Coordinates of C-alpha atoms in Angstrom, one line a residue:
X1205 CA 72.7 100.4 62.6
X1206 CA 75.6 97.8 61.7
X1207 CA 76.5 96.2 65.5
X1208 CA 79.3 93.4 65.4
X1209 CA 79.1 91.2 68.6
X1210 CA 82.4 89.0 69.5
X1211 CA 82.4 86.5 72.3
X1212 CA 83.4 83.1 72.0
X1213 CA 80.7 82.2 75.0
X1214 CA 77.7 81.1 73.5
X1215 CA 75.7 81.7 75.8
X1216 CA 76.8 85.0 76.7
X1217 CA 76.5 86.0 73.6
X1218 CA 73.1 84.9 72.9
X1219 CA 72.0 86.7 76.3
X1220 CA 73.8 90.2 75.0
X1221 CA 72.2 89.5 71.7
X1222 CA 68.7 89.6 73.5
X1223 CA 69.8 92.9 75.7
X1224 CA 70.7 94.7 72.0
X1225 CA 67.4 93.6 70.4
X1226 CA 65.6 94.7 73.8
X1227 CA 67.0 98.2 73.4
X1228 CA 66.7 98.7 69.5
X1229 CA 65.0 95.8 67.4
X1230 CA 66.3 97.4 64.2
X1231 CA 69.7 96.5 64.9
X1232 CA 71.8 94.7 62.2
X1233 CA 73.7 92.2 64.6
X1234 CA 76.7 89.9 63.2
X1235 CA 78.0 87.7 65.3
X1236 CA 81.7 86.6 66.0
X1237 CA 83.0 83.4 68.1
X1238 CA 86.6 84.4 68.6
X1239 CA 89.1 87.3 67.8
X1240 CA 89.9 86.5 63.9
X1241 CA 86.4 86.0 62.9
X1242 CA 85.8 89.4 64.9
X1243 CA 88.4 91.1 62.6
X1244 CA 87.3 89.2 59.5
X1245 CA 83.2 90.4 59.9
X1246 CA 84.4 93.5 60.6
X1247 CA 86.4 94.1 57.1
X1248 CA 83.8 92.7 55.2
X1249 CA 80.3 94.7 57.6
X1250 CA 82.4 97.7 58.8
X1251 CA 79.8 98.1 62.1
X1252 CA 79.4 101.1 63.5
X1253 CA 79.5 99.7 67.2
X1254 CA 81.7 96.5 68.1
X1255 CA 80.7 95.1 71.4
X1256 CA 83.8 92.1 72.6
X1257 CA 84.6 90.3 75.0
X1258 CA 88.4 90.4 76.3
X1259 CA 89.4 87.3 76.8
X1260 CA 89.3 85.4 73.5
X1261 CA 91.0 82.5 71.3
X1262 CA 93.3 83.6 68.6
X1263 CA 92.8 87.5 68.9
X1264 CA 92.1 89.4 72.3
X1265 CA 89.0 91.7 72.3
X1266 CA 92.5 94.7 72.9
X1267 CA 94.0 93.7 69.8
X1268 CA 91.0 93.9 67.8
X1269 CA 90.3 97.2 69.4
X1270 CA 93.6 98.0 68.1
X1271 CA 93.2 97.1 64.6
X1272 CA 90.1 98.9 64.7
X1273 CA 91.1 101.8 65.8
X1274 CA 94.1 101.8 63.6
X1275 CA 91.9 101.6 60.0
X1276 CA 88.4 103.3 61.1
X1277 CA 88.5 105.4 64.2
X1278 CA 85.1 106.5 64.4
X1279 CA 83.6 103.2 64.9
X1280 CA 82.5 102.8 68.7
X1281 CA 84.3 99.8 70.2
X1282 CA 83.2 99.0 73.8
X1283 CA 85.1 95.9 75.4
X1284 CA 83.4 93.2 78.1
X1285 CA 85.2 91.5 80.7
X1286 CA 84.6 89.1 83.5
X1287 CA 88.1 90.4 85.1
X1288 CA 87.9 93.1 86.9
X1289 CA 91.4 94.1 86.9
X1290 CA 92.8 98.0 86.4
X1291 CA 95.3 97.1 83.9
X1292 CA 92.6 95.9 81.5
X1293 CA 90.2 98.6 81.5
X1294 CA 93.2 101.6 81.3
X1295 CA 94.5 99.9 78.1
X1296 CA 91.2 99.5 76.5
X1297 CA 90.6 103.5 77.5
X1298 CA 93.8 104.7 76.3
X1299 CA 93.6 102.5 73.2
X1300 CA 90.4 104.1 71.9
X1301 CA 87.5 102.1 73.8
X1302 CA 84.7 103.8 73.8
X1303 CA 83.7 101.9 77.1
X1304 CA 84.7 99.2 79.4
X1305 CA 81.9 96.5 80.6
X1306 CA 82.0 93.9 83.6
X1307 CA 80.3 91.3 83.7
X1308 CA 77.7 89.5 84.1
X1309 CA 76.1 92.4 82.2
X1310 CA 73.1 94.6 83.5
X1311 CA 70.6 96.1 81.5
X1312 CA 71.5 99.5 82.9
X1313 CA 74.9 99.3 82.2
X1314 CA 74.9 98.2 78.7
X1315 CA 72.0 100.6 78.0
X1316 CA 73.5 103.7 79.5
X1317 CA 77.1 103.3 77.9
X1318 CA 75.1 102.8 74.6
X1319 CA 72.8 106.0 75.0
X1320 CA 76.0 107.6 75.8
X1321 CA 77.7 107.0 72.5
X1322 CA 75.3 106.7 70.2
X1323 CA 74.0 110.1 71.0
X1324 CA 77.8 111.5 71.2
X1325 CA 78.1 109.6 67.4
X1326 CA 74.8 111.5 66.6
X1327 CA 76.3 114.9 67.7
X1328 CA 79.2 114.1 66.1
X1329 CA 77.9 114.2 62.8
X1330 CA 75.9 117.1 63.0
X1331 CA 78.9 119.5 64.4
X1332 CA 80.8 118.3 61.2
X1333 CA 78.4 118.8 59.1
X1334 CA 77.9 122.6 60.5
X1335 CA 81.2 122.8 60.6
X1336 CA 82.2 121.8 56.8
X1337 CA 79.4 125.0 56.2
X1338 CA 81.4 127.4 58.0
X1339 CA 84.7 126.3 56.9
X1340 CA 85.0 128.8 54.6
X1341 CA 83.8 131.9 56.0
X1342 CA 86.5 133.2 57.9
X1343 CA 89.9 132.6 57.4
X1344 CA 91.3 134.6 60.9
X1345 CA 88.9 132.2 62.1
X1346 CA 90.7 129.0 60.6
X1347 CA 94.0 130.6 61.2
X1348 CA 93.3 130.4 64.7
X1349 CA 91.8 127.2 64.5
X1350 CA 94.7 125.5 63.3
X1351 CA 97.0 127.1 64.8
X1352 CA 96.1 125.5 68.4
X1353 CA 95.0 122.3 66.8
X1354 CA 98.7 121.9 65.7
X1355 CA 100.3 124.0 68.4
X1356 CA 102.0 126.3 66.7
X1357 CA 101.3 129.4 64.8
X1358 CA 101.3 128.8 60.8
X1359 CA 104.0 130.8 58.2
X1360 CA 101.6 132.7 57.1
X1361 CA 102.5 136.7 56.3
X1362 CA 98.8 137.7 55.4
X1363 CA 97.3 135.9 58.4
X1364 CA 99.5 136.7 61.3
X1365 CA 99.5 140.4 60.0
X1366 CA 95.7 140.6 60.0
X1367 CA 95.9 138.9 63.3
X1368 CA 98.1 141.4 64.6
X1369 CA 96.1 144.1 63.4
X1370 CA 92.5 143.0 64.4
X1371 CA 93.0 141.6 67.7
X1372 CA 96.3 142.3 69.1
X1373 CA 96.8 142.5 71.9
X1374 CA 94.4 140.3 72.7
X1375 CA 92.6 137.6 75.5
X1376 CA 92.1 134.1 74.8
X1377 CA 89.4 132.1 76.4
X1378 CA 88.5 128.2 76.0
X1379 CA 85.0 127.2 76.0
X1380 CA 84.5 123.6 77.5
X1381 CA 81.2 122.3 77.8
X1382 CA 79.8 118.9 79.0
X1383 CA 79.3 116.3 76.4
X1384 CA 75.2 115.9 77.1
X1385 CA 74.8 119.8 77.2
X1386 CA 76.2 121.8 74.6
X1387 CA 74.7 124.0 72.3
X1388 CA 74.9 123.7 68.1
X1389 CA 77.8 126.0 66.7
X1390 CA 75.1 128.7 65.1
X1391 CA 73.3 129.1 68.9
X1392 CA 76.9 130.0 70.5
X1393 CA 77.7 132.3 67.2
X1394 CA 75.1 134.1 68.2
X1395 CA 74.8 133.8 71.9
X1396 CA 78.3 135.8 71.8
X1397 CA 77.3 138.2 68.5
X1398 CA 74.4 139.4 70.7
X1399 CA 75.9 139.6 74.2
X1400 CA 79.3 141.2 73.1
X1401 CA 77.2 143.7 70.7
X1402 CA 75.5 145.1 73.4
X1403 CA 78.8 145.2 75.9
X1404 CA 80.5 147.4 73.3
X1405 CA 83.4 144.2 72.9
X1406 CA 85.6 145.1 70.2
X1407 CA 87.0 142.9 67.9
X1408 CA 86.5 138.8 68.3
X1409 CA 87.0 135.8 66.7
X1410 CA 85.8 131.9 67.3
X1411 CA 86.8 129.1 66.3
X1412 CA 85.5 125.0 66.8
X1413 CA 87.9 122.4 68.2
X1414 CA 85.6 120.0 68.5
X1415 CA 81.5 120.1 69.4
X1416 CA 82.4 120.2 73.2
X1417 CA 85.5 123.0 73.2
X1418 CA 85.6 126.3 71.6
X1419 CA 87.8 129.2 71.8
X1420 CA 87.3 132.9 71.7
X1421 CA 90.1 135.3 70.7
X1422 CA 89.2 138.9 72.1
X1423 CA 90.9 142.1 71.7
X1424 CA 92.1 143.2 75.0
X1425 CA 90.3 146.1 76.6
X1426 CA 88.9 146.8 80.2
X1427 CA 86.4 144.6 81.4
X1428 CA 87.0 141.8 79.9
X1429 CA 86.8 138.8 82.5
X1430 CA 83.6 140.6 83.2
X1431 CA 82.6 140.2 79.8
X1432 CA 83.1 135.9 79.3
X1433 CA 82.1 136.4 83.4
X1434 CA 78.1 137.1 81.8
X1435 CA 78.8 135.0 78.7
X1436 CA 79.2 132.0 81.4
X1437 CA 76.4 133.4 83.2
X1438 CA 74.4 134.0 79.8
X1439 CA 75.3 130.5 78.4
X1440 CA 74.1 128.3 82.1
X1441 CA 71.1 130.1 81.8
X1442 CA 69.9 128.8 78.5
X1443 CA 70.8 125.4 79.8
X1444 CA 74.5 124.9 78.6
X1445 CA 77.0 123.2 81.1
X1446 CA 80.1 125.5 80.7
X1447 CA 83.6 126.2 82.3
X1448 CA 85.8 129.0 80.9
X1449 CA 89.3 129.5 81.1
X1450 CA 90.9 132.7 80.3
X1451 CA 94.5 133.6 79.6
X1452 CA 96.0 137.2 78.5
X1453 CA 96.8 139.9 77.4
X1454 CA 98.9 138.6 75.1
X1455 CA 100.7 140.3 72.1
X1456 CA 102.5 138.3 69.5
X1457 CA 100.3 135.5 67.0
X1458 CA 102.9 133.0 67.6
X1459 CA 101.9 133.2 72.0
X1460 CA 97.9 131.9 71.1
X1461 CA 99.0 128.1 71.3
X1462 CA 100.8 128.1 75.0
X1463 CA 98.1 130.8 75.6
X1464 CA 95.0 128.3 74.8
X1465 CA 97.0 125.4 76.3
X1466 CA 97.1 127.6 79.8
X1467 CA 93.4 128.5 79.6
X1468 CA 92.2 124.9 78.9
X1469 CA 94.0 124.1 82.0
X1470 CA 92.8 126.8 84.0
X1471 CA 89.1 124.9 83.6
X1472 CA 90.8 121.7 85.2
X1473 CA 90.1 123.7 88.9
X1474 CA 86.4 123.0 88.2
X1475 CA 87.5 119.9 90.5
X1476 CA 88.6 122.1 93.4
X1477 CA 85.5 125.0 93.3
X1478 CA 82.4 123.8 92.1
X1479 CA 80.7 127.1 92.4
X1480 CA 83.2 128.5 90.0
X1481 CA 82.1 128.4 85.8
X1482 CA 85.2 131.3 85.1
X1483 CA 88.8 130.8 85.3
X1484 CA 91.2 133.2 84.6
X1485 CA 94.8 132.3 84.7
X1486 CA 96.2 135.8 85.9
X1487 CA 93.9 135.7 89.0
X1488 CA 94.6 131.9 89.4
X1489 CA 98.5 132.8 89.5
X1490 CA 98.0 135.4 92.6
X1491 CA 95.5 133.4 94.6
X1492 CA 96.7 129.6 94.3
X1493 CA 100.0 129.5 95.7
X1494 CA 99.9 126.3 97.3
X1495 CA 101.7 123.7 95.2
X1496 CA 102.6 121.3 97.4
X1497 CA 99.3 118.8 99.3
X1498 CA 100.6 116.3 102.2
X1499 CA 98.3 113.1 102.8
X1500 CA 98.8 112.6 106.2
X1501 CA 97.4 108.9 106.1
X1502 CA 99.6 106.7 103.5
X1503 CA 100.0 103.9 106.4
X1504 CA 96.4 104.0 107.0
X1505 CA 95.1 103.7 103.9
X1506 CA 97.3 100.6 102.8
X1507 CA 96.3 98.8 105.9
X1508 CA 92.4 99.4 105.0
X1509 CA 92.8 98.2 101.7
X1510 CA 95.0 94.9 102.6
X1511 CA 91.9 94.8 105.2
X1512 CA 89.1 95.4 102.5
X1513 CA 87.8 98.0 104.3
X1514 CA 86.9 99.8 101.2
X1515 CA 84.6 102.2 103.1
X1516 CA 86.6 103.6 105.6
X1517 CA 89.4 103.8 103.2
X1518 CA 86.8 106.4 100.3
X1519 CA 85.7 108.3 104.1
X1520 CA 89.5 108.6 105.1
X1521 CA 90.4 109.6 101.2
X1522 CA 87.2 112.3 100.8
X1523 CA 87.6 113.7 104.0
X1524 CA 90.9 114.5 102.9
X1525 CA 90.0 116.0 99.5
X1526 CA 87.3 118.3 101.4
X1527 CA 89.9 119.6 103.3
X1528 CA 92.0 120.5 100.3
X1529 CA 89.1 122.0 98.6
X1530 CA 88.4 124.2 101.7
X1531 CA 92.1 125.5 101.0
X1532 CA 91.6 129.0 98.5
X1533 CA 95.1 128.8 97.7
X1534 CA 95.6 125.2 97.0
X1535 CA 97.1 125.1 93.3
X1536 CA 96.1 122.1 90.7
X1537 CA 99.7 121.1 90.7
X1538 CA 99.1 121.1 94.8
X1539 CA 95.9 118.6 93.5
X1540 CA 97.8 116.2 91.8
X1541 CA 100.7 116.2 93.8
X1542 CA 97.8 114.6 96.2
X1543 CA 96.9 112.2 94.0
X1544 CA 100.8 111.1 92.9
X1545 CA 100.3 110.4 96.8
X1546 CA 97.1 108.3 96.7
X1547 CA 99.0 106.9 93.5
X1548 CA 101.5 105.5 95.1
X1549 CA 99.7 103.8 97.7
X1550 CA 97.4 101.9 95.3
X1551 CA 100.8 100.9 93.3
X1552 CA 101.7 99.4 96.6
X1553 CA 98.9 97.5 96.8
X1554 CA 98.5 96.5 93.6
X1555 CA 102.3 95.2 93.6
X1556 CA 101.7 93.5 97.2
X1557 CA 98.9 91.6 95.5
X1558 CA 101.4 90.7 92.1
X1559 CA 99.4 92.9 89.6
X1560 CA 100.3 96.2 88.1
X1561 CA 98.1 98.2 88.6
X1562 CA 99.5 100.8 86.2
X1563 CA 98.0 103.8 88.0
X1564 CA 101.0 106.5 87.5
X1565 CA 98.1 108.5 85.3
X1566 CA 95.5 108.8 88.2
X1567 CA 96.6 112.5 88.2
X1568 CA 94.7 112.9 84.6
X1569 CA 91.4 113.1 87.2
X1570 CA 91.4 116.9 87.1
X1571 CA 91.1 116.7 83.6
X1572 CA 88.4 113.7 83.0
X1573 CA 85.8 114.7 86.2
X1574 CA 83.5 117.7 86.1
X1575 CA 83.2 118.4 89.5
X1576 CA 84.6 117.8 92.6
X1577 CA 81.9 115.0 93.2
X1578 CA 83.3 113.5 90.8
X1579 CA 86.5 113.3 91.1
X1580 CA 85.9 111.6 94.6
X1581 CA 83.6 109.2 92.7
X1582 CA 86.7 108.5 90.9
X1583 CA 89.1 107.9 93.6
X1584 CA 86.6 105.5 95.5
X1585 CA 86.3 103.6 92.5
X1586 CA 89.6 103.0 91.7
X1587 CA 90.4 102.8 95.5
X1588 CA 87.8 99.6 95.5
X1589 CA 89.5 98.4 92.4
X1590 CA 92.8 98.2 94.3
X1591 CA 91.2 96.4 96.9
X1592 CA 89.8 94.1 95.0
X1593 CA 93.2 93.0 94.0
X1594 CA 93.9 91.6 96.9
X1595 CA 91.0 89.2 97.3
X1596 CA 92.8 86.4 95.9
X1597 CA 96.5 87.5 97.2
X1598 CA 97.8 86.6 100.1
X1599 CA 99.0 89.7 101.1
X1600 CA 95.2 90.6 102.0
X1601 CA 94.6 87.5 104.4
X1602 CA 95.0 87.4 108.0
X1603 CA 98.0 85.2 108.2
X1604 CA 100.1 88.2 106.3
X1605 CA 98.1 90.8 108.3
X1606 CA 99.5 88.7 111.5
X1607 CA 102.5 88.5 110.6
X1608 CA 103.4 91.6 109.7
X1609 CA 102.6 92.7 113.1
X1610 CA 104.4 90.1 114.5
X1611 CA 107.6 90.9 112.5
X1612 CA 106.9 95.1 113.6
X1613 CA 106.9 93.6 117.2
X1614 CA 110.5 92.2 116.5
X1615 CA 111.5 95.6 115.0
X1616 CA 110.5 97.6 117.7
X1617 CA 110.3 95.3 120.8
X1618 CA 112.3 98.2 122.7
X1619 CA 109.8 100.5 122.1
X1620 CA 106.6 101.3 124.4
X1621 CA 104.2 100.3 122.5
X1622 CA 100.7 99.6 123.8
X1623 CA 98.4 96.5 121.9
X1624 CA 96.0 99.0 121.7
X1625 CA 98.2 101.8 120.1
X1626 CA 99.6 99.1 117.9
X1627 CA 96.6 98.1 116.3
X1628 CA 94.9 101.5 116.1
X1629 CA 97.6 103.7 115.3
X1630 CA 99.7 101.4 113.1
X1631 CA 97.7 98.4 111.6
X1632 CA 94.3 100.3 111.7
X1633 CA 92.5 98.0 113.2
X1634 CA 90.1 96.9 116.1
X1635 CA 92.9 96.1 119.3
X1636 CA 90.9 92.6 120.3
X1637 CA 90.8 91.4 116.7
X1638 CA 94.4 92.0 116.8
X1639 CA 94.9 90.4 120.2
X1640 CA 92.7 87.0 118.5
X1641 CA 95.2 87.0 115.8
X1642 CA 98.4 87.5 117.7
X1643 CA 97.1 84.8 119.9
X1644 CA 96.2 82.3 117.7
X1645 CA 99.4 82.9 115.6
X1646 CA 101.7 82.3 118.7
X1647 CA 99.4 80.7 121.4
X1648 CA 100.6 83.6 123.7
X1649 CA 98.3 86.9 124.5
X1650 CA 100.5 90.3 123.3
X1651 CA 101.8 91.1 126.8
X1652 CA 103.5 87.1 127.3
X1653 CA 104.7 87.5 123.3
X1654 CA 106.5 91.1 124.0
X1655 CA 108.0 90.2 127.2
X1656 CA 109.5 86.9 126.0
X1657 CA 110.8 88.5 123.1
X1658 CA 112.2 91.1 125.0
X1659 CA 114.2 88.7 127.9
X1660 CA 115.2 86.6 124.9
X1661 CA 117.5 89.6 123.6
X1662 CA 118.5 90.7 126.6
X1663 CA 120.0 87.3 127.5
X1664 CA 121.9 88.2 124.2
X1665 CA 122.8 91.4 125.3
X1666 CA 124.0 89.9 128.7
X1667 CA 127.3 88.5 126.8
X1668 CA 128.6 91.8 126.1
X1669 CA 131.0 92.8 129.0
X1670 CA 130.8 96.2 128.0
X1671 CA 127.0 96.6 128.8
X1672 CA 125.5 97.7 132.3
X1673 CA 122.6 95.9 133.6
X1674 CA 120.8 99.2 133.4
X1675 CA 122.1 99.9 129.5
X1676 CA 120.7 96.1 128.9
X1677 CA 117.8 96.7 130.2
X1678 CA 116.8 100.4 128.2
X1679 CA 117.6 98.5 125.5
X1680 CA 115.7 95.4 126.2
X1681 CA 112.5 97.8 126.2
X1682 CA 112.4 99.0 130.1
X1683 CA 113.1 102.1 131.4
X1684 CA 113.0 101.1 134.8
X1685 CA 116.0 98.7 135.8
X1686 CA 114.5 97.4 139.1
X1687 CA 111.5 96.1 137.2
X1688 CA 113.7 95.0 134.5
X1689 CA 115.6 92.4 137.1
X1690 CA 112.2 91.3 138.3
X1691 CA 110.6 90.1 135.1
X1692 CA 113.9 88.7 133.9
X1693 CA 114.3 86.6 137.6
X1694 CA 110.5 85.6 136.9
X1695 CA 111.4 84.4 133.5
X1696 CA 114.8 82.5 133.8
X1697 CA 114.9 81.9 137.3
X1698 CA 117.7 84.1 138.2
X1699 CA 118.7 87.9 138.0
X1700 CA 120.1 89.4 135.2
X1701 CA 123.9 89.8 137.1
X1702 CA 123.9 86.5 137.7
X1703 CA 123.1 85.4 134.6
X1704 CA 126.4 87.4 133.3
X1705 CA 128.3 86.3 136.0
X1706 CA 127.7 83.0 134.9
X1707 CA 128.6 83.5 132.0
X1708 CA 131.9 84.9 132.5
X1709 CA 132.9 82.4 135.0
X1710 CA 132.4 79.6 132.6
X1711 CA 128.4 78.6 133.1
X1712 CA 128.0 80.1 129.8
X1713 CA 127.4 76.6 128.2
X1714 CA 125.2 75.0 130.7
X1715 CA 123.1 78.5 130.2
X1716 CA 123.5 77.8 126.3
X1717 CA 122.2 74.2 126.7
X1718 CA 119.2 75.5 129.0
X1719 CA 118.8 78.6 126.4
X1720 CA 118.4 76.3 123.6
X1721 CA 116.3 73.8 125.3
X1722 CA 114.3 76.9 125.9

């Protein structure tokens, strides 16, 4: 195997060159020290695998993966970075990367992203190669086939009329299995040849997608969710990781796209019932109502991220996906409406801390994770990425966190609010921490800070005429008037009537002078 390596660290490289011959001395290694030499090897080797570095001089390890992917799709590129930063590794995915690295680089992480791919390229080839000998052999088959591949039905009399004929009206079900366990296209062909010959199934056809996703166009008849129920059953058995999503009856050709399209999104509730390996849209329509998920704690979160408390924030976040999955009716759209939620949040962060985070496609989870296990893998991972955004911002650091609180004291100053119920139910965090900070921010303890804030605006509330004693003093923060006058006579030295008085009668600059030496 061909293996292009670009990094313009020498020394990096040479280490990653010694982790490749560690894992497979038969390599074929060429070596690149920046971005245009990258692209110029790789013209003139064409490697199956690229291994680069982000960060290099005259063309970025994303702009070669570009190029790449652009002229010769099938070569595996997997990018390295010492920057772990969101925005990098979600362009590299979306752009065709067939993994994303940190470093420095472990063994076990290089080695496992390469079994990965080099056993899906393996697989690769040998589904195509089954699949270029059955090309021919049924053209319902390939009908179908292209049909959902393009998502739409082709103009084609003979076909559709066959269709019509043979299957109609008919169920459609979507086969998805797990990349690392799924059986070769002639054990499924007979798997189902067998199973549905015994259940009496009348007409069928299958048809490949790709090695991991099939789909099975049935005649309608009773029993049929019972039916791909045993095939599911049938297919675990022999080892095979399946879901199945079924959608129907339908009638017309022209419906088997939007039909498919429904039933491959069915298997996306594997995230909310692990249990289940059948999914069956018209069942799915009567039970999961629920389409709209609250998250109750978008405050809390934020302030446990801004606080690195990464895991408190993954306990508060997976408590709160258990409790959605204990929900029967909770819908998929209900799932992702959660995770817009979570979105947002992290956004927040990420923009508190100057970086985009980019993570408006977080709700693409249901799609990507297997089980529900892993989708909260998922959300802890990214939710430590967002954290780790604000290691290096000021946003995360305790002067912010202080004053932040301190500028909610000045908000709310009227309010009751206890230090303890402040720093629990608000900032989320420990009340005598919060106390330390408040006090070494303004050399007072909370209690001195709050009641000098509040006799500070009541002296400015004092110069209305049109305000009571007892209106200055609810709004000052107390709702009891008598104890109002007393702290305000502890504080300035005289009641609050006086202090008006004295106002009124003329005082008011002396007060000013005394107010401002204050």
């Amino acid at each position: 195997m061909k293996v292009l390596i670009a990094e313009d660290e020498i020394y990096s490289r040479r280490s990653l060159i010694k982790q490749l011959s560690r894992y497979d001395a038969g390599m074929e290694i060429v070596e690149a020290s920046n971005g245009r030499q990258a692209w110029e090897l790789y013209q003139q080797h064409r490697p199956e695998l690229v291994l680069s570095d982000i960060k290099m001089p005259f063309m970025t390890g994303l702009e070669l993966l570009k190029l790449i992917m652009e002229q010769h799709a099938e070569t595996k590129v997997i990018l390295i970075s010492g920057y772990a930063e969101f925005q990098y590794a979600q362009e590299a995915l979306n752009a065709g990367a067939a993994g994303y690295l940190l470093k420095p680089l472990s063994d076990e992480a290089l080695y496992s992203c390469l079994r990965k791919n080099l056993q899906q390229n393996t697989h690769q080839k040998q589904f195509e190669q089954e699949m270029e000998l059955l090309k021919n052999t049924d053209s319902l088959s390939r009908y179908i086939e292209e049909g959902i591949t393009a998502g739409r039905m082709k103009e084609d009399y003979i076909n559709a009329s066959l269709f019509s004929h043979i299957l109609s009206p008919y169920w459609v079900a979507c086969l998805l299995f797990s990349a690392d366990r799924c059986p070769d296209s002639s054990h499924l062909h007979q798997t189902c040849k067998e199973l549905f010959s015994r259940e009496s199934c009348p007409e069928y056809r299958t048809a490949a997608l790709s090695r991991c996703q099939w789909v099975i166009v049935m005649r309608a008849q009773d029993g049929v969710e019972q039916t791909f129920l045993h095939l599911s059953d049938l297919l675990r058995k022999q080892g095979w990781k399946v879901w199945i999503g079924l959608n129907g009856p339908q009638k017309e050709p022209s419906s088997l796209p939007a039909a498919f399209e429904e039933a491959s999104t069915a298997i996306q509730y594997r995230v909310l019932d692990a249990d289940t390996a059948l999914f069956s849209c018209p069942a799915l329509e009567k039970q999961r109502t629920v389409h709209k998920a609250l998250f109750r704690y978008e405050d809390r979160l934020f302030h446990l991220l801004e606080q690195h408390r990464v895991s408190e924030a993954c306990d508060l976040v997976t408590g709160e996906l258990s409790r959605l999955r204990a929900d029967p009716h909770l819908s998929l759209e209900g799932c992702r409406d959660f995770l817009r939620q979570l979105a947002a949040v992290l956004e927040k962060t990420a923009k508190n801390a100057s970086h985009p985070a980019g993570l408006s496609e977080w709700t693409v989870l249901p799609a990507s994770c297997e089980t529900p296990e892993a989708l909260a893998e998922a959300v802890c991972q990214t939710i430590a990425l967002a954290s780790s955004l604000l290691e290096s911002s000021p946003a995360g650091d305790e002067s912010s966190i202080v004053e932040r609180v301190l500028a909610h004291i000045n908000q709310n100053y009227n309010k009751d609010i206890s230090l303890k119920e402040l720093a629990e139910n608000i900032f989320f965090m420990n009340h005598t921490y919060l106390s330390h900070l408040i006090r070494e921010k303004t050399g007072k303890n909370y209690s001195s800070y709050l009641r000098e804030l509040r006799i500070r605006h009541a002296k400015e509330l004092l110069r209305d005429p049109n305000l009571s004693i007892t209106d200055v003093a609810s709004f000052s923060g107390y709702n009891d008037s008598s104890q109002f006058i007393q702290v305000f006579k502890k504080e300035v030295g005289i009641t609050p009537k006086k202090y008006q008085e004295m106002l009124r009668d003329g005082s008011g600059a002396e007060l000013s002078g005394k107010e401002h030496q204050e």
